[in-house]
mmCIF file of C-alpha atoms in Angstrom:
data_model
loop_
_atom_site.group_PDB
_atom_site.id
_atom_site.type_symbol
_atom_site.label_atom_id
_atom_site.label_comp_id
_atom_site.label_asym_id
_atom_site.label_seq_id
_atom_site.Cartn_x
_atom_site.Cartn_y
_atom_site.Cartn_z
ATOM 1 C CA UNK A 1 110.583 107.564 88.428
ATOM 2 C CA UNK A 2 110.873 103.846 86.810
ATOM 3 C CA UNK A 3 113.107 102.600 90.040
ATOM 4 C CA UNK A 4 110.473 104.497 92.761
ATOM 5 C CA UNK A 5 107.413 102.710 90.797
ATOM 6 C CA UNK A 6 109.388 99.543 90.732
ATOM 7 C CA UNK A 7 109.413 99.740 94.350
ATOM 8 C CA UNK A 8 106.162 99.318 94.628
ATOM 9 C CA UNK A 9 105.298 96.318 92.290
ATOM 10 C CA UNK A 10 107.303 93.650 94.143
ATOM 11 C CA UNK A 11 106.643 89.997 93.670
ATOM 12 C CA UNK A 12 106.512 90.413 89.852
ATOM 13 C CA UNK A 13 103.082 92.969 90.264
ATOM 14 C CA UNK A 14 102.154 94.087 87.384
ATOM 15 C CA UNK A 15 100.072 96.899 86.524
ATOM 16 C CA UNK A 16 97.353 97.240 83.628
ATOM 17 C CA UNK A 17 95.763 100.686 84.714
ATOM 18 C CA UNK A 18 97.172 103.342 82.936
ATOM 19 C CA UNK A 19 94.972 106.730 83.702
ATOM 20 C CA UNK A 20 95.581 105.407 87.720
ATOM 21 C CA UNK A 21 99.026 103.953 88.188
ATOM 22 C CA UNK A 22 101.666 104.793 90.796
ATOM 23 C CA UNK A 23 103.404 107.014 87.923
ATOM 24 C CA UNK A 24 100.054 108.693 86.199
ATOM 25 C CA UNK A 25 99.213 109.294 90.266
ATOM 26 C CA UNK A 26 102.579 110.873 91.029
ATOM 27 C CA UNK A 27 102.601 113.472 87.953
ATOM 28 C CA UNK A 28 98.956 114.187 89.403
ATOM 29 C CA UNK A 29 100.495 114.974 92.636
ATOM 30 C CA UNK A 30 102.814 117.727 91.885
ATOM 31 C CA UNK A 31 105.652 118.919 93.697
ATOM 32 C CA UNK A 32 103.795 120.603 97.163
ATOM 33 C CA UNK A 33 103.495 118.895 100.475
ATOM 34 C CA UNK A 34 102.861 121.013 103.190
ATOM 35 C CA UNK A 35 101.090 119.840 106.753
ATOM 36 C CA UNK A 36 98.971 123.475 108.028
ATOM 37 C CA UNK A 37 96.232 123.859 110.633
ATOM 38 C CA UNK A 38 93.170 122.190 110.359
ATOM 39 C CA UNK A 39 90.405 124.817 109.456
ATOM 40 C CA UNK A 40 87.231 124.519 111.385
ATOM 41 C CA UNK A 41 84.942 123.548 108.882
ATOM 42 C CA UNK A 42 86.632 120.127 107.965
ATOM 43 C CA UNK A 43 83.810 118.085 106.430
ATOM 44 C CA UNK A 44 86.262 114.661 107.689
ATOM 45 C CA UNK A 45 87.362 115.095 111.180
ATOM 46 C CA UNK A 46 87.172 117.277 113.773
ATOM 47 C CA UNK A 47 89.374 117.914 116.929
ATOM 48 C CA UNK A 48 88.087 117.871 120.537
ATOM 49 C CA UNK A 49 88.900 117.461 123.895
ATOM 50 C CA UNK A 50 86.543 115.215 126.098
ATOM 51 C CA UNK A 51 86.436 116.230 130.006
ATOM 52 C CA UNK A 52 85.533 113.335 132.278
ATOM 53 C CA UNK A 53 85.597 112.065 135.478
ATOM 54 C CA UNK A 54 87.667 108.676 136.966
ATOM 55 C CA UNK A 55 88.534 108.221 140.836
ATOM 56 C CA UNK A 56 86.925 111.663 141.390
ATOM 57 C CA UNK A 57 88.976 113.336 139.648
ATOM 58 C CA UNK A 58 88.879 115.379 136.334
ATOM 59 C CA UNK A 59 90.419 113.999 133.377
ATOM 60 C CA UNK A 60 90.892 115.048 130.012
ATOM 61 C CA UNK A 61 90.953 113.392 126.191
ATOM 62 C CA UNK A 62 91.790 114.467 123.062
ATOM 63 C CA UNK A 63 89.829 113.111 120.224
ATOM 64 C CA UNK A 64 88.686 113.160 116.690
ATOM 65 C CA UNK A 65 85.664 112.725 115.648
ATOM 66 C CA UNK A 66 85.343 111.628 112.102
ATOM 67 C CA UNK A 67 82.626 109.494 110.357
ATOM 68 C CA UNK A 68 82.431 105.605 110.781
ATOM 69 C CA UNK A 69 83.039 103.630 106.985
ATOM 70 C CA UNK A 70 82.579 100.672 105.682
ATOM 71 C CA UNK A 71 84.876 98.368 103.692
ATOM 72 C CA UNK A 72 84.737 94.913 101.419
ATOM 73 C CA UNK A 73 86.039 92.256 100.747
ATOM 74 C CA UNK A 74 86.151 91.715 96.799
ATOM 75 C CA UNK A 75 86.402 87.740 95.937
ATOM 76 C CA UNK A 76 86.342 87.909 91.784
ATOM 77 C CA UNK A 77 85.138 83.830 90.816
ATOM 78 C CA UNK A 78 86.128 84.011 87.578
ATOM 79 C CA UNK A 79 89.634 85.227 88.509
ATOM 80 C CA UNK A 80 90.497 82.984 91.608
ATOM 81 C CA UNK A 81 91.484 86.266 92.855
ATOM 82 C CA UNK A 82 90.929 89.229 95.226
ATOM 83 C CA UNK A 83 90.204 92.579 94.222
ATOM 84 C CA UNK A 84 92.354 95.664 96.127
ATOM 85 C CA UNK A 85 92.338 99.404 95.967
ATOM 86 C CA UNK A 86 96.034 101.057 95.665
ATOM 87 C CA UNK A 87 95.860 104.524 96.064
ATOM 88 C CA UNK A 88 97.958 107.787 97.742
ATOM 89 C CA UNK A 89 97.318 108.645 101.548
ATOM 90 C CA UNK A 90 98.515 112.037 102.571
ATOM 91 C CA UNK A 91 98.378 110.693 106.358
ATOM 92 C CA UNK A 92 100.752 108.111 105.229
ATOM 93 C CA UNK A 93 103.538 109.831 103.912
ATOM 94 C CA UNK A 94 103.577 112.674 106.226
ATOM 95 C CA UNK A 95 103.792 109.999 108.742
ATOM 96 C CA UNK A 96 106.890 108.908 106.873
ATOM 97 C CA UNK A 97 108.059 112.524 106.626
ATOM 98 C CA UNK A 98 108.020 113.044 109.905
ATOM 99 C CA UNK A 99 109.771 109.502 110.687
ATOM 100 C CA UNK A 100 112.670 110.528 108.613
ATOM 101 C CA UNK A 101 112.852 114.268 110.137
ATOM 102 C CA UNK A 102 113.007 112.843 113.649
ATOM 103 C CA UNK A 103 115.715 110.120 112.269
ATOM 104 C CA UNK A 104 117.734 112.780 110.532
ATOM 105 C CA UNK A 105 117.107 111.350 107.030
ATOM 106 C CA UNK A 106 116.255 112.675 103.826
ATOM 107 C CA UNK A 107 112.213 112.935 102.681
ATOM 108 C CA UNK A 108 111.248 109.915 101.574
ATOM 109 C CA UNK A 109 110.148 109.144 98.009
ATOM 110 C CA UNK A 110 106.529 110.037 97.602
ATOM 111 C CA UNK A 111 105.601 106.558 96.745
ATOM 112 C CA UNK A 112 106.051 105.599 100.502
ATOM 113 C CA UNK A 113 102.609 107.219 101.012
ATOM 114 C CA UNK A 114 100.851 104.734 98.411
ATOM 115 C CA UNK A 115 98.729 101.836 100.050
ATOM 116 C CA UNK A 116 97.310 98.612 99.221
ATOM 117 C CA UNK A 117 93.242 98.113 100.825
ATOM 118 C CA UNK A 118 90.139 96.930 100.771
ATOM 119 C CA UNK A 119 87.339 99.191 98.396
ATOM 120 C CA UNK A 120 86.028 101.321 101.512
ATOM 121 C CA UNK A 121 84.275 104.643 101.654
ATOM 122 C CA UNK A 122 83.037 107.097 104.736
ATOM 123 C CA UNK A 123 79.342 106.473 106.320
ATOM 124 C CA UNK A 124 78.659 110.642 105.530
ATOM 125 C CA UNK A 125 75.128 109.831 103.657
ATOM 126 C CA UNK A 126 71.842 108.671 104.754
ATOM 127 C CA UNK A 127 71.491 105.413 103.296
ATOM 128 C CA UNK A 128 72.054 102.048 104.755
ATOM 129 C CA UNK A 129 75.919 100.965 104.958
ATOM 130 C CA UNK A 130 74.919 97.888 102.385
ATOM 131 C CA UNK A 131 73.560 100.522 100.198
ATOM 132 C CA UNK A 132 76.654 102.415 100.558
ATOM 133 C CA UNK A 133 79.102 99.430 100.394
ATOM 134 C CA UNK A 134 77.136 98.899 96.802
ATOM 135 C CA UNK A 135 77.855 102.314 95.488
ATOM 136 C CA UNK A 136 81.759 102.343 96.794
ATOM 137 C CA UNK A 137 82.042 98.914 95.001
ATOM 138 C CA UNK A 138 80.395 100.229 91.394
ATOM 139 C CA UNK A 139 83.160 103.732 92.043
ATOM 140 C CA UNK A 140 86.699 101.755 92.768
ATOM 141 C CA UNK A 141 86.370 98.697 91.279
ATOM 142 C CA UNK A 142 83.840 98.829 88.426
ATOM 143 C CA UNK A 143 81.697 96.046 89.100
ATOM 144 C CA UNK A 144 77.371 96.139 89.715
ATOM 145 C CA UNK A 145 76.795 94.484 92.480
ATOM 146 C CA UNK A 146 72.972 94.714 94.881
ATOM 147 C CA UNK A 147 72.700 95.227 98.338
ATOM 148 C CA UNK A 148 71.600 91.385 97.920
ATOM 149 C CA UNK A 149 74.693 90.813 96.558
ATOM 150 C CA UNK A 150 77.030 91.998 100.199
ATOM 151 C CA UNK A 151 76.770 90.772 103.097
ATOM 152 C CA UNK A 152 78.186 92.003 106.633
ATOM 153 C CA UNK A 153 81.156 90.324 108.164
ATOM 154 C CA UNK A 154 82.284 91.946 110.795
ATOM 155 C CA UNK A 155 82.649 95.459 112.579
ATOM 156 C CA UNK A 156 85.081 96.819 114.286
ATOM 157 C CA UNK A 157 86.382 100.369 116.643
ATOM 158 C CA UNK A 158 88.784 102.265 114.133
ATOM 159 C CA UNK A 159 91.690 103.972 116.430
ATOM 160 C CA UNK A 160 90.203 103.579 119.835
ATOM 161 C CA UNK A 161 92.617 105.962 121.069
ATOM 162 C CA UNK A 162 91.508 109.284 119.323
ATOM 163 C CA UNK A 163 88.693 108.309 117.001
ATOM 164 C CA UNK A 164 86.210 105.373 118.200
ATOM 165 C CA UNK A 165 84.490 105.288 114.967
ATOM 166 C CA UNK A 166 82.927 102.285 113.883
ATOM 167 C CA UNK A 167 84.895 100.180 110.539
ATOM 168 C CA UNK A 168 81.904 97.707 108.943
ATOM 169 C CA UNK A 169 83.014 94.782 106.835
ATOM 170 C CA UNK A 170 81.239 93.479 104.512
ATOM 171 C CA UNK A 171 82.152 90.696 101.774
ATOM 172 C CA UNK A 172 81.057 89.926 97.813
ATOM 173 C CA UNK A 173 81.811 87.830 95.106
ATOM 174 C CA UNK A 174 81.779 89.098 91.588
ATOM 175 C CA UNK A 175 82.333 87.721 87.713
ATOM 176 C CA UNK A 176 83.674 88.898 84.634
ATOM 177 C CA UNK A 177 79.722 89.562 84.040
ATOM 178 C CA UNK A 178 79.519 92.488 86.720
ATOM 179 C CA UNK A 179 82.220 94.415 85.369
ATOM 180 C CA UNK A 180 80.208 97.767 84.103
ATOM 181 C CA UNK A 181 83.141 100.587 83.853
ATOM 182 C CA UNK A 182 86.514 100.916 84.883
ATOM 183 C CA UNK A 183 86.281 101.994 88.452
ATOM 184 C CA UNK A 184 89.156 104.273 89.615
ATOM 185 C CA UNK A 185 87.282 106.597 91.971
ATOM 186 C CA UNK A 186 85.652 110.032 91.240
ATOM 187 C CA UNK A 187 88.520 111.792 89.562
ATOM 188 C CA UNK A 188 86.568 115.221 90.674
ATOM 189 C CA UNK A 189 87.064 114.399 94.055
ATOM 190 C CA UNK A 190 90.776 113.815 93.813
ATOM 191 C CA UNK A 191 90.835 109.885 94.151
ATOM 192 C CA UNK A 192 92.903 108.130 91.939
ATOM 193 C CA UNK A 193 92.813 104.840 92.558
ATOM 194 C CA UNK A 194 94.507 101.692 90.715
ATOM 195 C CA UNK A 195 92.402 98.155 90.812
ATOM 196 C CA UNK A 196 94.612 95.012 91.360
ATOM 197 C CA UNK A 197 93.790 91.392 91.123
ATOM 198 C CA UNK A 198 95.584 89.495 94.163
ATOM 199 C CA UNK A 199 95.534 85.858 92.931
ATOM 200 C CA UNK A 200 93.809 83.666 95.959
ATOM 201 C CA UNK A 201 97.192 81.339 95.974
ATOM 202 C CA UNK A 202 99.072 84.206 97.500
ATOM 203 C CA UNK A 203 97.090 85.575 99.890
ATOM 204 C CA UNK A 204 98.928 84.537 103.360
ATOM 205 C CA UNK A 205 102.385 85.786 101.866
ATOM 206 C CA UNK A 206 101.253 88.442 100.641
ATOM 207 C CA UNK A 207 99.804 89.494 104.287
ATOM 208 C CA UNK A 208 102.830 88.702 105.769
ATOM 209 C CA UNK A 209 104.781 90.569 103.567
ATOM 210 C CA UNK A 210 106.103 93.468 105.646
ATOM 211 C CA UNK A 211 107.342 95.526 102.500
ATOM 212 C CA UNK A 212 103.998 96.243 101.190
ATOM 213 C CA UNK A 213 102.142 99.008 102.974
ATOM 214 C CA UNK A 214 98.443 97.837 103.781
ATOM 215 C CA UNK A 215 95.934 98.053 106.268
ATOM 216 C CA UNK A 216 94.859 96.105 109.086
ATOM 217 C CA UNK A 217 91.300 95.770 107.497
ATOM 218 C CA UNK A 218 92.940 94.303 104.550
ATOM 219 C CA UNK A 219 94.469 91.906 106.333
ATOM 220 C CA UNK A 220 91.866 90.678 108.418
ATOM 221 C CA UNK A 221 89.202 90.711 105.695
ATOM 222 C CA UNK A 222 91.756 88.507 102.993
ATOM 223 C CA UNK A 223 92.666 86.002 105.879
ATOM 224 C CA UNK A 224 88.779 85.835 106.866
ATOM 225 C CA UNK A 225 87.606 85.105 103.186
ATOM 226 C CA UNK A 226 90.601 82.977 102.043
ATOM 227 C CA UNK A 227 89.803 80.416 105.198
ATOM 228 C CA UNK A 228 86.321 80.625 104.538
ATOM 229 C CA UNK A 229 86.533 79.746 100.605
ATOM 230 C CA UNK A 230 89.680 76.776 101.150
ATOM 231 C CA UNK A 231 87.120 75.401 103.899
ATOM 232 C CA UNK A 232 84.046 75.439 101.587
ATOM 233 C CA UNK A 233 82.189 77.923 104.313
ATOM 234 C CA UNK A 234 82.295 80.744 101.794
ATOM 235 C CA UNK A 235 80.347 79.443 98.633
ATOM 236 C CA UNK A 236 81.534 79.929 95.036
ATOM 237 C CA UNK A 237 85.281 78.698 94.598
ATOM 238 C CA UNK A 238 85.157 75.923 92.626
ATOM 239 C CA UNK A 239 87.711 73.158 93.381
ATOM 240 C CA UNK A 240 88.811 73.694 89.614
ATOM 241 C CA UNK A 241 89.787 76.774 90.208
ATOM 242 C CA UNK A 242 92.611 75.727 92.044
ATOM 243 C CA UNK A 243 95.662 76.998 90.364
ATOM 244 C CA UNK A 244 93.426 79.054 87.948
ATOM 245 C CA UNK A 245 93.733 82.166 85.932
ATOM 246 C CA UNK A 246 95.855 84.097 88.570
ATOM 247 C CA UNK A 247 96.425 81.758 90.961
ATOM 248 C CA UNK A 248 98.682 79.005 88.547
ATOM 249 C CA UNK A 249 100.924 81.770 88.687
ATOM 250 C CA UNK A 250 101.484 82.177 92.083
ATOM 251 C CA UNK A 251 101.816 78.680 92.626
ATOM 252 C CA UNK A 252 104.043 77.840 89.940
ATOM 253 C CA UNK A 253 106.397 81.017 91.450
ATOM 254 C CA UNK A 254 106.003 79.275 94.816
ATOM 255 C CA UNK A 255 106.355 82.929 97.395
ATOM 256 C CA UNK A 256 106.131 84.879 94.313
ATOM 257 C CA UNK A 257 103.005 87.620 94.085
ATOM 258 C CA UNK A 258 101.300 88.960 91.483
ATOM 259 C CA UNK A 259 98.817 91.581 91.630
ATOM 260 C CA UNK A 260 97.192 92.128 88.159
ATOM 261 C CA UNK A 261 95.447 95.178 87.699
ATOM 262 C CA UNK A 262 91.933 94.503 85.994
ATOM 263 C CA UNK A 263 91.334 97.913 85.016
ATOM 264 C CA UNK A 264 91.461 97.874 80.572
ATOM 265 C CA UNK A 265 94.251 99.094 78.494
#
């Protein structure tokens, strides 16, 4: 258990989250794993097949539809740092399952299907995707922020191949002053999810760091704000920041990362 968790804090992470880290998460998981049918009444995604026409002929495309989501990008001031999401995707590791089935090799460890992302949540309510952005942010990460607060960034088609929902980014900055609970998700719901602290100093390593499983979103959105804040673009880094709480570390460890988790002990 100690060597698969180590896995996963490379770069000298460190965690601070105890009710939501990689280990808490796993003994939460249990033992089953089992891909079955899809029942019909999925409240997430549904299958289909789209019939269409192109050169006069009849074609046909399987889909699934699922809802469109929203995502941000966390820029903590006080900090010098980004906030992420780590959490366990299902998708993920039976991805890797069946990876290693079709290689011949043994299951992987159940940490392979843990992820590093932006806070994000599904468009399934009727309220404006600020408003919803707002809520996600107060339910992972902890912090009060108003639709004021967020602003959009970008938008983009989430796997044009099968899905062609739309992926809305949006980007805030928060303080120590925000902070109103520990975030971690709605445990009733099943999320579990561990707050880290990337310090702004290691940002383009750690996006090019092909060990760490992420998401494209992530990537984009940490790029996007880190160019914008060096540049001045993006207001609220101040210039004495540089080297700061997080980021002194990172620099003084040259490649080295450290993600922090800000959740309390």
């Amino acid at each position: 258990m100690a060597n698969a968790a180590g896995d996963l804090y490379p770069h000298g992470l460190k965690s601070l989250s105890p009710a939501t880290t990689v280990e808490k998460t796993l003994q939460r998981l249990g033992s089953k794993f089992e891909v079955v049918p899809l029942p019909g009444d999925s409240a997430f995604v549904r299958p289909a097949s789209i019939l269409y026409e192109l050169d006069g002929k009849q074609r046909r495309w399987d889909i699934i539809q699922a809802h469109s989501s929203v995502a941000c990008v966390l820029y903590h001031s006080d900090m010098d740092a980004f906030l992420v999401v780590r959490q366990f995707r299902p998708a993920v590791y039976a991805h890797r399952l069946r990876e290693a089935a079709a290689d011949g090799k043994p299951a992987p460890d159940r940490t392979a299907g843990f992820t590093i992302e932006l806070c994000a949540g599904l468009v399934d309510k009727a309220k404006s995707l600020s408003q919803i952005v707002v809520e996600e942010i107060h339910e992972e990460v902890g912090y009060d922020v108003s639709v004021e607060d967020v602003r959009q960034v970008s938008a983009a088609v989430a796997a044009a191949g099968n899905n062609g929902a739309i992926s809305s980014m949006f980007y805030a900055q928060v303080d120590n002053s925000k902070r109103v609970n520990a975030g971690g998700g709605l445990e009733h719901t099943g999320e579990a999810i561990e707050v880290l602290a990337l310090p702004f100093a290691a940002v383009p390593a750690f996006v090019l760091d092909i060990t760490i499983p992420k998401s494209t979103g992530l990537m984009f959105g940490l790029l996007w704000a880190h160019t914008g804040l060096l540049s001045g673009e993006l207001p609220g880094r101040a210039a004495s920041l540089e080297g700061g709480e997080l980021s002194s570390k990172a620099t003084a460890e040259g490649d080295a990362l450290t993600l922090k988790s800000v959740l309390p002990s």
